[in-house]
mmCIF file of C-alpha atoms and ligand atoms in Angstrom:
data_model
loop_
_atom_site.group_PDB
_atom_site.id
_atom_site.type_symbol
_atom_site.label_atom_id
_atom_site.label_comp_id
_atom_site.label_asym_id
_atom_site.label_seq_id
_atom_site.Cartn_x
_atom_site.Cartn_y
_atom_site.Cartn_z
ATOM 1 C CA MET A 12 -25.141 17.858 -17.964
ATOM 2 C CA GLN A 13 -22.390 17.952 -20.597
ATOM 3 C CA THR A 14 -19.836 16.622 -18.082
ATOM 4 C CA LEU A 15 -22.119 13.726 -17.217
ATOM 5 C CA LEU A 16 -22.655 12.919 -20.894
ATOM 6 C CA ASP A 17 -18.887 12.986 -21.518
ATOM 7 C CA ILE A 18 -18.304 10.624 -18.612
ATOM 8 C CA LEU A 19 -21.068 8.252 -19.761
ATOM 9 C CA ARG A 20 -19.743 8.238 -23.333
ATOM 10 C CA ALA A 21 -16.217 7.513 -22.120
ATOM 11 C CA ALA A 22 -17.438 4.570 -20.036
ATOM 12 C CA GLY A 23 -19.918 3.219 -22.600
ATOM 13 C CA GLU A 24 -17.751 0.702 -24.470
ATOM 14 C CA PRO A 25 -16.956 -2.938 -23.624
ATOM 15 C CA THR A 26 -13.163 -2.645 -23.207
ATOM 16 C CA ARG A 27 -13.519 0.543 -21.188
ATOM 17 C CA LEU A 28 -16.004 -1.071 -18.831
ATOM 18 C CA ARG A 29 -13.545 -3.934 -18.402
ATOM 19 C CA ILE A 30 -10.787 -1.407 -17.639
ATOM 20 C CA LEU A 31 -12.976 0.179 -14.958
ATOM 21 C CA ALA A 32 -13.747 -3.205 -13.416
ATOM 22 C CA VAL A 33 -10.062 -4.175 -13.358
ATOM 23 C CA LEU A 34 -8.821 -0.835 -11.987
ATOM 24 C CA ALA A 35 -11.460 -1.003 -9.258
ATOM 25 C CA ARG A 36 -9.169 -3.755 -7.896
ATOM 26 C CA GLY A 37 -6.089 -1.511 -7.779
ATOM 27 C CA GLU A 38 -3.839 0.683 -9.924
ATOM 28 C CA LEU A 39 -1.926 -0.795 -12.872
ATOM 29 C CA THR A 40 0.613 0.257 -15.504
ATOM 30 C CA VAL A 41 -0.252 0.178 -19.238
ATOM 31 C CA THR A 42 1.935 -2.889 -19.703
ATOM 32 C CA GLU A 43 0.038 -4.735 -16.984
ATOM 33 C CA LEU A 44 -3.325 -3.629 -18.381
ATOM 34 C CA THR A 45 -2.232 -4.882 -21.800
ATOM 35 C CA GLN A 46 -1.487 -8.298 -20.293
ATOM 36 C CA VAL A 47 -4.776 -8.369 -18.384
ATOM 37 C CA LEU A 48 -6.971 -7.323 -21.317
ATOM 38 C CA GLY A 49 -5.079 -9.338 -23.949
ATOM 39 C CA GLN A 50 -5.068 -6.322 -26.305
ATOM 40 C CA SER A 51 -2.280 -4.397 -27.992
ATOM 41 C CA GLN A 52 -0.602 -1.536 -26.161
ATOM 42 C CA PRO A 53 -1.614 1.193 -28.672
ATOM 43 C CA ARG A 54 -5.237 0.092 -28.393
ATOM 44 C CA VAL A 55 -5.223 0.023 -24.613
ATOM 45 C CA SER A 56 -3.405 3.375 -24.523
ATOM 46 C CA ARG A 57 -6.088 4.945 -26.746
ATOM 47 C CA HIS A 58 -8.849 3.785 -24.399
ATOM 48 C CA LEU A 59 -6.905 4.997 -21.380
ATOM 49 C CA LYS A 60 -6.290 8.440 -22.862
ATOM 50 C CA LEU A 61 -9.956 8.881 -23.622
ATOM 51 C CA MET A 62 -10.946 7.843 -20.112
ATOM 52 C CA VAL A 63 -8.353 10.124 -18.524
ATOM 53 C CA ASP A 64 -9.559 13.046 -20.666
ATOM 54 C CA ALA A 65 -13.138 12.406 -19.566
ATOM 55 C CA GLY A 66 -12.063 12.401 -15.897
ATOM 56 C CA LEU A 67 -12.903 8.719 -15.328
ATOM 57 C CA LEU A 68 -9.287 7.728 -14.668
ATOM 58 C CA GLU A 69 -6.156 9.348 -13.302
ATOM 59 C CA ARG A 70 -2.765 8.883 -14.885
ATOM 60 C CA LYS A 71 0.136 9.192 -12.486
ATOM 61 C CA PRO A 72 3.542 9.315 -14.200
ATOM 62 C CA GLU A 73 6.366 8.139 -11.997
ATOM 63 C CA GLY A 74 9.866 7.852 -13.437
ATOM 64 C CA SER A 75 9.660 5.773 -16.603
ATOM 65 C CA TRP A 76 6.336 4.182 -15.531
ATOM 66 C CA ALA A 77 2.805 5.568 -15.381
ATOM 67 C CA PHE A 78 0.078 4.210 -13.130
ATOM 68 C CA PHE A 79 -3.608 4.310 -14.020
ATOM 69 C CA ARG A 80 -6.298 4.314 -11.372
ATOM 70 C CA LEU A 81 -9.939 5.264 -10.935
ATOM 71 C CA ALA A 82 -10.445 9.020 -10.508
ATOM 72 C CA GLY A 83 -10.099 9.985 -6.861
ATOM 73 C CA GLU A 84 -11.421 12.568 -4.471
ATOM 74 C CA THR A 85 -9.086 15.309 -5.661
ATOM 75 C CA GLY A 86 -9.748 17.053 -8.968
ATOM 76 C CA GLY A 87 -12.946 18.972 -8.341
ATOM 77 C CA ARG A 88 -16.588 18.263 -9.010
ATOM 78 C CA ALA A 89 -16.176 16.447 -12.295
ATOM 79 C CA ALA A 90 -13.810 13.939 -10.654
ATOM 80 C CA GLY A 91 -16.323 13.516 -7.820
ATOM 81 C CA ASP A 92 -19.122 12.783 -10.320
ATOM 82 C CA ALA A 93 -16.902 10.385 -12.248
ATOM 83 C CA ARG A 94 -15.923 8.647 -9.058
ATOM 84 C CA ARG A 95 -19.504 8.139 -7.909
ATOM 85 C CA LEU A 96 -20.441 6.873 -11.330
ATOM 86 C CA THR A 97 -17.536 4.418 -11.582
ATOM 87 C CA ALA A 98 -18.306 3.149 -8.074
ATOM 88 C CA LEU A 99 -21.856 2.442 -9.249
ATOM 89 C CA LEU A 100 -20.854 1.012 -12.644
ATOM 90 C CA THR A 101 -18.267 -1.361 -11.235
ATOM 91 C CA THR A 102 -20.825 -2.833 -8.836
ATOM 92 C CA LEU A 103 -23.244 -3.346 -11.768
ATOM 93 C CA ILE A 104 -20.778 -5.195 -14.036
ATOM 94 C CA PRO A 105 -21.624 -8.868 -13.531
ATOM 95 C CA ASP A 106 -18.662 -10.813 -12.132
ATOM 96 C CA LYS A 107 -19.796 -13.802 -14.205
ATOM 97 C CA ASP A 108 -19.291 -11.993 -17.504
ATOM 98 C CA ALA A 109 -16.921 -14.251 -19.502
ATOM 99 C CA ASP A 110 -14.556 -11.437 -20.602
ATOM 100 C CA LEU A 111 -14.357 -9.959 -17.134
ATOM 101 C CA ALA A 112 -13.831 -13.362 -15.519
ATOM 102 C CA ARG A 113 -10.873 -13.930 -17.890
ATOM 103 C CA ASP A 114 -9.516 -10.444 -17.128
ATOM 104 C CA LEU A 115 -9.683 -11.083 -13.399
ATOM 105 C CA GLN A 116 -7.927 -14.406 -13.819
ATOM 106 C CA ARG A 117 -5.132 -12.735 -15.790
ATOM 107 C CA LEU A 118 -5.011 -9.935 -13.216
ATOM 108 C CA GLU A 119 -4.313 -12.528 -10.539
ATOM 109 C CA THR A 120 -1.533 -13.985 -12.710
ATOM 110 C CA VAL A 121 0.011 -10.531 -13.245
ATOM 111 C CA LYS A 122 -0.142 -9.771 -9.527
ATOM 112 C CA ALA A 123 1.232 -13.199 -8.620
ATOM 113 C CA ALA A 124 4.184 -12.681 -10.986
ATOM 114 C CA ARG A 125 4.925 -9.325 -9.342
ATOM 115 C CA ALA A 126 4.638 -10.755 -5.855
ATOM 116 C CA LYS A 127 6.934 -13.643 -6.869
ATOM 117 C CA ALA A 128 9.573 -11.229 -8.161
ATOM 118 C CA ALA A 129 9.417 -9.266 -4.883
ATOM 119 C CA GLN A 130 9.522 -12.523 -2.888
ATOM 120 C CA GLY A 131 12.637 -13.536 -4.795
ATOM 121 C CA TYR A 132 14.200 -10.212 -3.896
ATOM 122 C CA PHE A 133 13.394 -10.586 -0.191
ATOM 123 C CA ARG A 134 14.603 -14.182 -0.183
ATOM 124 C CA ALA A 135 17.897 -13.117 -1.733
ATOM 125 C CA ASN A 136 18.307 -10.066 0.471
ATOM 126 C CA ALA A 137 16.958 -11.216 3.802
ATOM 127 C CA HIS A 138 20.419 -11.419 5.343
ATOM 128 C CA ALA A 139 21.510 -8.034 4.017
ATOM 129 C CA TRP A 140 18.209 -6.344 4.858
ATOM 130 C CA ASN A 141 19.215 -4.518 8.026
ATOM 131 C CA ARG A 142 22.147 -3.024 6.146
ATOM 132 C CA LEU A 143 20.087 -2.259 3.015
ATOM 133 C CA ARG A 144 17.301 -0.526 4.930
ATOM 134 C CA SER A 145 19.726 2.080 6.233
ATOM 135 C CA LEU A 146 21.327 2.849 2.876
ATOM 136 C CA TYR A 147 19.278 5.917 2.122
ATOM 137 C CA VAL A 148 18.007 7.116 5.460
ATOM 138 C CA ALA A 149 19.324 8.167 8.822
ATOM 139 C CA GLU A 150 17.710 5.188 10.503
ATOM 140 C CA ASP A 151 17.972 6.424 14.084
ATOM 141 C CA LEU A 152 16.217 9.649 13.105
ATOM 142 C CA VAL A 153 13.310 7.674 11.636
ATOM 143 C CA GLU A 154 13.123 5.393 14.655
ATOM 144 C CA ARG A 155 13.075 8.321 17.078
ATOM 145 C CA ALA A 156 10.290 9.953 15.052
ATOM 146 C CA ILE A 157 8.291 6.693 15.144
ATOM 147 C CA GLN A 158 8.637 6.450 18.934
ATOM 148 C CA ASP A 159 7.720 10.083 19.304
ATOM 149 C CA LEU A 160 4.663 9.901 17.037
ATOM 150 C CA VAL A 161 3.101 6.772 18.544
ATOM 151 C CA GLY A 162 3.814 7.999 22.075
ATOM 152 C CA PRO A 163 4.583 6.016 25.219
ATOM 153 C CA GLY A 164 1.528 3.725 25.123
ATOM 154 C CA PRO A 165 1.183 1.219 26.595
ATOM 155 C CA PHE A 166 -0.556 -0.479 23.679
ATOM 156 C CA ALA A 167 -2.571 -3.660 24.110
ATOM 157 C CA HIS A 168 -1.770 -5.247 20.753
ATOM 158 C CA LEU A 169 0.640 -4.085 18.049
ATOM 159 C CA VAL A 170 0.595 -5.604 14.575
ATOM 160 C CA ASP A 171 3.607 -4.891 12.356
ATOM 161 C CA ILE A 172 2.628 -5.543 8.739
ATOM 162 C CA GLY A 173 5.481 -6.730 6.483
ATOM 163 C CA THR A 174 7.686 -7.065 9.553
ATOM 164 C CA GLY A 175 10.794 -8.240 7.664
ATOM 165 C CA THR A 176 13.544 -8.851 10.208
ATOM 166 C CA GLY A 177 11.255 -7.584 12.999
ATOM 167 C CA ARG A 178 13.079 -4.337 13.745
ATOM 168 C CA MET A 179 9.852 -2.373 14.365
ATOM 169 C CA LEU A 180 8.733 -5.020 16.865
ATOM 170 C CA GLU A 181 12.014 -4.737 18.722
ATOM 171 C CA LEU A 182 11.820 -0.929 18.705
ATOM 172 C CA LEU A 183 8.299 -0.760 20.125
ATOM 173 C CA ALA A 184 8.349 -3.856 22.349
ATOM 174 C CA PRO A 185 8.780 -1.835 25.581
ATOM 175 C CA ARG A 186 5.525 0.059 24.828
ATOM 176 C CA VAL A 187 3.249 -2.888 24.071
ATOM 177 C CA ARG A 188 1.669 -5.716 26.033
ATOM 178 C CA ARG A 189 1.579 -7.973 22.993
ATOM 179 C CA ALA A 190 3.000 -7.629 19.504
ATOM 180 C CA GLU A 191 2.880 -9.647 16.316
ATOM 181 C CA GLY A 192 4.771 -9.209 13.088
ATOM 182 C CA LEU A 193 3.364 -10.612 9.878
ATOM 183 C CA ASP A 194 5.331 -11.357 6.722
ATOM 184 C CA SER A 195 5.017 -13.516 3.616
ATOM 185 C CA SER A 196 8.748 -14.285 3.413
ATOM 186 C CA HIS A 197 9.901 -17.330 5.392
ATOM 187 C CA GLU A 198 13.503 -16.138 5.117
ATOM 188 C CA MET A 199 12.660 -12.780 6.697
ATOM 189 C CA LEU A 200 10.630 -14.501 9.434
ATOM 190 C CA THR A 201 13.520 -16.814 10.301
ATOM 191 C CA LEU A 202 15.748 -13.791 10.842
ATOM 192 C CA ALA A 203 13.050 -11.986 12.823
ATOM 193 C CA ARG A 204 12.662 -15.024 15.127
ATOM 194 C CA THR A 205 16.395 -15.098 15.770
ATOM 195 C CA LEU A 206 16.475 -11.392 16.547
ATOM 196 C CA LEU A 207 13.484 -11.567 18.891
ATOM 197 C CA ASP A 208 14.851 -14.659 20.689
ATOM 198 C CA ARG A 209 18.163 -12.948 21.174
ATOM 199 C CA ALA A 210 16.446 -9.874 22.589
ATOM 200 C CA ARG A 211 14.351 -12.162 24.887
ATOM 201 C CA LEU A 212 11.106 -10.544 23.828
ATOM 202 C CA ASP A 213 8.645 -13.182 24.962
ATOM 203 C CA HIS A 214 5.570 -11.036 24.372
ATOM 204 C CA VAL A 215 6.485 -10.536 20.713
ATOM 205 C CA GLN A 216 5.828 -13.075 17.964
ATOM 206 C CA VAL A 217 5.947 -13.322 14.218
ATOM 207 C CA ARG A 218 3.703 -15.253 11.864
ATOM 208 C CA HIS A 219 3.517 -16.087 8.206
ATOM 209 C CA GLY A 220 0.711 -14.439 6.253
ATOM 210 C CA ASP A 221 -0.453 -12.173 3.478
ATOM 211 C CA LEU A 222 -0.980 -8.526 4.294
ATOM 212 C CA PHE A 223 -3.949 -8.387 1.894
ATOM 213 C CA ALA A 224 -5.811 -10.962 4.016
ATOM 214 C CA LEU A 225 -4.790 -10.325 7.612
ATOM 215 C CA PRO A 226 -5.662 -13.094 10.069
ATOM 216 C CA TYR A 227 -7.365 -10.736 12.548
ATOM 217 C CA ALA A 228 -10.935 -9.787 13.458
ATOM 218 C CA SER A 229 -12.509 -6.592 12.141
ATOM 219 C CA ARG A 230 -13.157 -3.524 14.243
ATOM 220 C CA GLY A 231 -16.640 -4.312 15.514
ATOM 221 C CA ALA A 232 -17.661 -7.592 17.119
ATOM 222 C CA GLY A 233 -19.525 -9.791 14.643
ATOM 223 C CA LYS A 234 -21.829 -12.740 15.171
ATOM 224 C CA GLY A 235 -19.944 -15.020 17.525
ATOM 225 C CA ARG A 236 -16.711 -13.155 16.828
ATOM 226 C CA ALA A 237 -14.733 -11.068 19.282
ATOM 227 C CA ALA A 238 -13.972 -7.479 18.321
ATOM 228 C CA SER A 239 -10.431 -6.502 17.398
ATOM 229 C CA ASP A 240 -8.083 -5.506 20.234
ATOM 230 C CA VAL A 241 -5.409 -4.198 17.827
ATOM 231 C CA ASP A 242 -4.710 -0.630 18.932
ATOM 232 C CA LEU A 243 -1.524 -0.007 16.911
ATOM 233 C CA VAL A 244 -0.625 -1.095 13.383
ATOM 234 C CA ILE A 245 2.601 -0.239 11.570
ATOM 235 C CA ILE A 246 3.367 -0.444 7.860
ATOM 236 C CA HIS A 247 7.033 0.513 7.684
ATOM 237 C CA GLN A 248 8.738 0.639 4.273
ATOM 238 C CA VAL A 249 6.364 -1.853 2.688
ATOM 239 C CA LEU A 250 3.849 0.093 0.554
ATOM 240 C CA HIS A 251 6.330 0.899 -2.225
ATOM 241 C CA TYR A 252 6.690 -2.828 -3.052
ATOM 242 C CA LEU A 253 2.984 -3.485 -3.451
ATOM 243 C CA THR A 254 0.692 -3.747 -6.466
ATOM 244 C CA ASP A 255 -2.221 -2.440 -4.406
ATOM 245 C CA PRO A 256 -1.175 0.036 -1.695
ATOM 246 C CA ALA A 257 -4.805 1.141 -1.257
ATOM 247 C CA GLY A 258 -5.879 -2.466 -0.600
ATOM 248 C CA ALA A 259 -3.095 -2.877 1.962
ATOM 249 C CA VAL A 260 -4.091 0.289 3.836
ATOM 250 C CA ALA A 261 -7.780 -0.676 3.771
ATOM 251 C CA GLU A 262 -6.959 -4.135 5.168
ATOM 252 C CA ALA A 263 -4.786 -2.598 7.921
ATOM 253 C CA ALA A 264 -7.599 -0.162 8.800
ATOM 254 C CA ARG A 265 -10.081 -3.036 8.981
ATOM 255 C CA ILE A 266 -8.305 -4.722 11.904
ATOM 256 C CA LEU A 267 -7.965 -1.584 14.078
ATOM 257 C CA ALA A 268 -9.962 -1.480 17.293
ATOM 258 C CA PRO A 269 -12.107 1.668 17.769
ATOM 259 C CA GLY A 270 -9.684 4.602 18.227
ATOM 260 C CA GLY A 271 -6.724 2.373 17.247
ATOM 261 C CA ARG A 272 -3.849 3.957 15.348
ATOM 262 C CA LEU A 273 -2.154 3.187 12.073
ATOM 263 C CA LEU A 274 1.351 4.456 11.327
ATOM 264 C CA VAL A 275 2.542 4.335 7.725
ATOM 265 C CA VAL A 276 6.202 5.078 7.023
ATOM 266 C CA ASP A 277 7.487 5.298 3.467
ATOM 267 C CA PHE A 278 9.568 7.350 1.068
ATOM 268 C CA ALA A 279 8.424 10.711 -0.256
ATOM 269 C CA PRO A 280 8.329 10.924 -4.079
ATOM 270 C CA HIS A 281 11.812 10.543 -5.568
ATOM 271 C CA GLY A 282 13.501 9.906 -8.885
ATOM 272 C CA ILE A 283 15.775 6.961 -8.151
ATOM 273 C CA GLU A 284 14.533 4.654 -10.891
ATOM 274 C CA GLU A 285 17.314 2.195 -10.054
ATOM 275 C CA LEU A 286 15.401 1.134 -6.946
ATOM 276 C CA ARG A 287 12.934 -0.579 -9.266
ATOM 277 C CA ALA A 288 15.532 -2.557 -11.150
ATOM 278 C CA ARG A 289 17.814 -3.407 -8.238
ATOM 279 C CA HIS A 290 15.560 -3.449 -5.201
ATOM 280 C CA ALA A 291 12.140 -4.552 -6.492
ATOM 281 C CA HIS A 292 10.454 -1.243 -5.672
ATOM 282 C CA ARG A 293 7.242 -0.660 -7.602
ATOM 283 C CA ARG A 294 6.456 2.898 -6.517
ATOM 284 C CA LEU A 295 9.030 5.700 -6.356
ATOM 285 C CA GLY A 296 7.673 7.050 -3.087
ATOM 286 C CA PHE A 297 4.328 8.586 -2.166
ATOM 287 C CA SER A 298 3.138 12.162 -1.781
ATOM 288 C CA GLU A 299 1.671 13.301 1.509
ATOM 289 C CA ALA A 300 -1.700 13.780 -0.202
ATOM 290 C CA GLU A 301 -1.735 10.314 -1.763
ATOM 291 C CA VAL A 302 -1.271 8.314 1.423
ATOM 292 C CA SER A 303 -3.520 10.707 3.368
ATOM 293 C CA ALA A 304 -6.246 10.022 0.783
ATOM 294 C CA LEU A 305 -5.698 6.257 1.142
ATOM 295 C CA LEU A 306 -6.039 6.517 4.921
ATOM 296 C CA GLU A 307 -9.166 8.652 4.698
ATOM 297 C CA GLY A 308 -10.568 6.380 1.997
ATOM 298 C CA ALA A 309 -10.159 3.514 4.470
ATOM 299 C CA GLY A 310 -12.302 5.407 6.985
ATOM 300 C CA LEU A 311 -9.451 6.712 9.189
ATOM 301 C CA GLU A 312 -8.693 10.225 10.353
ATOM 302 C CA VAL A 313 -5.191 11.545 9.680
ATOM 303 C CA GLU A 314 -3.685 12.983 12.882
ATOM 304 C CA GLU A 315 -0.223 14.038 11.816
ATOM 305 C CA VAL A 316 2.176 13.822 8.889
ATOM 306 C CA ARG A 317 5.910 14.328 9.349
ATOM 307 C CA HIS A 318 8.631 14.612 6.710
ATOM 308 C CA LEU A 319 12.200 13.684 7.594
ATOM 309 C CA LYS A 320 14.352 15.365 5.005
ATOM 310 C CA PRO A 321 17.986 14.331 4.509
ATOM 311 C CA GLU A 322 20.473 17.035 5.352
ATOM 312 C CA ALA A 323 22.495 16.662 2.176
ATOM 313 C CA GLU A 324 23.412 14.328 -0.648
ATOM 314 C CA ASP A 325 25.561 11.359 0.293
ATOM 315 C CA GLU A 326 29.328 11.292 -0.298
ATOM 316 C CA GLU A 327 28.920 10.203 -3.934
ATOM 317 C CA GLY A 328 26.554 13.102 -4.589
ATOM 318 C CA GLU A 329 23.559 10.746 -4.980
ATOM 319 C CA GLU A 330 20.032 11.829 -4.182
ATOM 320 C CA ARG A 331 19.039 10.873 -0.628
ATOM 321 C CA LEU A 332 15.506 10.039 0.259
ATOM 322 C CA THR A 333 13.021 11.891 2.410
ATOM 323 C CA VAL A 334 11.011 9.625 4.695
ATOM 324 C CA THR A 335 7.392 10.517 5.500
ATOM 325 C CA LEU A 336 5.377 9.298 8.481
ATOM 326 C CA TRP A 337 1.583 9.327 8.458
ATOM 327 C CA LEU A 338 -0.282 8.746 11.726
ATOM 328 C CA ALA A 339 -4.034 8.102 11.547
ATOM 329 C CA HIS A 340 -6.679 6.676 13.846
ATOM 330 C CA ALA A 341 -9.893 4.710 13.535
ATOM 331 C CA PRO A 342 -13.179 6.258 14.636
ATOM 332 C CA GLN A 343 -14.152 5.634 18.256
ATOM 333 C CA GLY A 344 -17.389 3.904 17.221
ATOM 334 C CA ALA A 345 -17.143 0.317 15.986
ATOM 335 C CA ARG A 346 -18.783 1.024 12.624
ATOM 336 C CA GLN A 347 -16.557 1.370 9.611
ATOM 337 C CA LYS A 348 -17.659 3.470 6.666
ATOM 338 C CA PRO A 349 -15.049 3.683 3.931
ATOM 339 C CA LEU A 350 -15.653 6.513 1.443
ATOM 340 C CA LEU A 351 -16.051 4.203 -1.526
ATOM 341 C CA GLN A 352 -18.842 2.370 0.186
ATOM 342 C CA ALA A 353 -20.430 5.657 1.139
ATOM 343 C CA ALA A 354 -20.369 6.778 -2.489
ATOM 344 C CA SER A 355 -22.120 3.752 -3.887
HETATM 345 C C1 SAM B 22 11.211 -3.646 2.836
HETATM 346 S S1 SAM B 22 10.748 -4.902 3.854
HETATM 347 C C2 SAM B 22 10.329 -3.957 5.284
HETATM 348 C C3 SAM B 22 10.503 -4.739 6.519
HETATM 349 C C4 SAM B 22 10.263 -3.987 7.825
HETATM 350 N N1 SAM B 22 8.952 -3.376 7.905
HETATM 351 C C5 SAM B 22 11.394 -3.029 8.071
HETATM 352 O O1 SAM B 22 11.156 -1.846 7.978
HETATM 353 O O2 SAM B 22 12.506 -3.473 8.290
HETATM 354 C C6 SAM B 22 9.157 -5.309 3.202
HETATM 355 C C7 SAM B 22 8.614 -6.577 3.779
HETATM 356 O O3 SAM B 22 7.274 -6.728 3.310
HETATM 357 C C8 SAM B 22 7.046 -8.108 3.098
HETATM 358 N N2 SAM B 22 5.920 -8.299 2.181
HETATM 359 C C9 SAM B 22 5.834 -7.930 0.886
HETATM 360 N N3 SAM B 22 4.629 -8.282 0.369
HETATM 361 C C10 SAM B 22 3.947 -8.884 1.385
HETATM 362 C C11 SAM B 22 2.655 -9.490 1.471
HETATM 363 N N4 SAM B 22 1.806 -9.511 0.440
HETATM 364 N N5 SAM B 22 2.276 -9.998 2.666
HETATM 365 C C12 SAM B 22 3.103 -9.965 3.734
HETATM 366 N N6 SAM B 22 4.343 -9.435 3.692
HETATM 367 C C13 SAM B 22 4.767 -8.893 2.541
HETATM 368 C C14 SAM B 22 8.361 -8.614 2.517
HETATM 369 O O4 SAM B 22 8.502 -10.012 2.659
HETATM 370 C C15 SAM B 22 9.378 -7.811 3.334
HETATM 371 O O5 SAM B 22 9.837 -8.516 4.455
#
């Protein structure tokens, strides 16, 4: 009873309800929340602290940043209660509320600014990308692990999300009947087309698009719509650039055919802050539990997680990054039931 009262008290204030509604659309830093709410940082920080203390929100420090998000599955019963309550509250807050409508508009502006900065980075680095991507990792080790984890196939339809120069498409082309790579950077796509032409991979294509709104059907057949035939999706070294990794995973899960598999490859948590400043990274890696929770939250079952640890520091004694691979699959039935939906 007391826990419930604490949670209700922590949520029962206009700015805090707005914070819940905004964070229901993805995690944010204090600076971003300050911009979205149009309030001073100390004020926003006070609200956030109170909500974290009450178990409504989680604060995840990462290098010099801290991300705030709605309380998740982990954290015991109180977090579970808080999570169910926030799921209910955020559906009850009217979208037409003037303050919230303004917040959501500013949220779009904040996200657009972030996406633009990342786009600028990819535009500038498209040509150097294949060299950059191997700076921290033994690339052939990662590629062998990817081939091993997905198995020989053959797959009917592979979608590579955030395909960049199309390397994943090239790697898996022999195991698929049809493959498509999707990316929002025209510069990256131009390079991918060149690479795929050169490799004479006629069954592989790339297209321009946004990974938060994938141009593919959902798992089950809808009214007059064919069901998805996508049986393999890859998100390779993309999540750490995104404002909403959970949204990206949920969207990838949506397009999987029944039993289809999703492979996420990204860095394990690290402390190389410089990657933010110089390489447009937003997140300094992900823990095994975090991405597993995202996959399960999207209604998938995690099959296997593999960590590829570097053998040693590089020649300059710099930290080298561990790469983690998460393989998950969609349920065999066509129905999708993400946890958040189930909770509300
Ligand atoms: C680090 S690169 C990874 C490329 C590729 N997966 C690889 O491993 O070589 C990340 C890619 O994600 C793309 N990207 C970032 N945000 C995106 C979005 N919202 N929609 C589609 N692509 C996006 C970028 O343009 C970039 O090509």
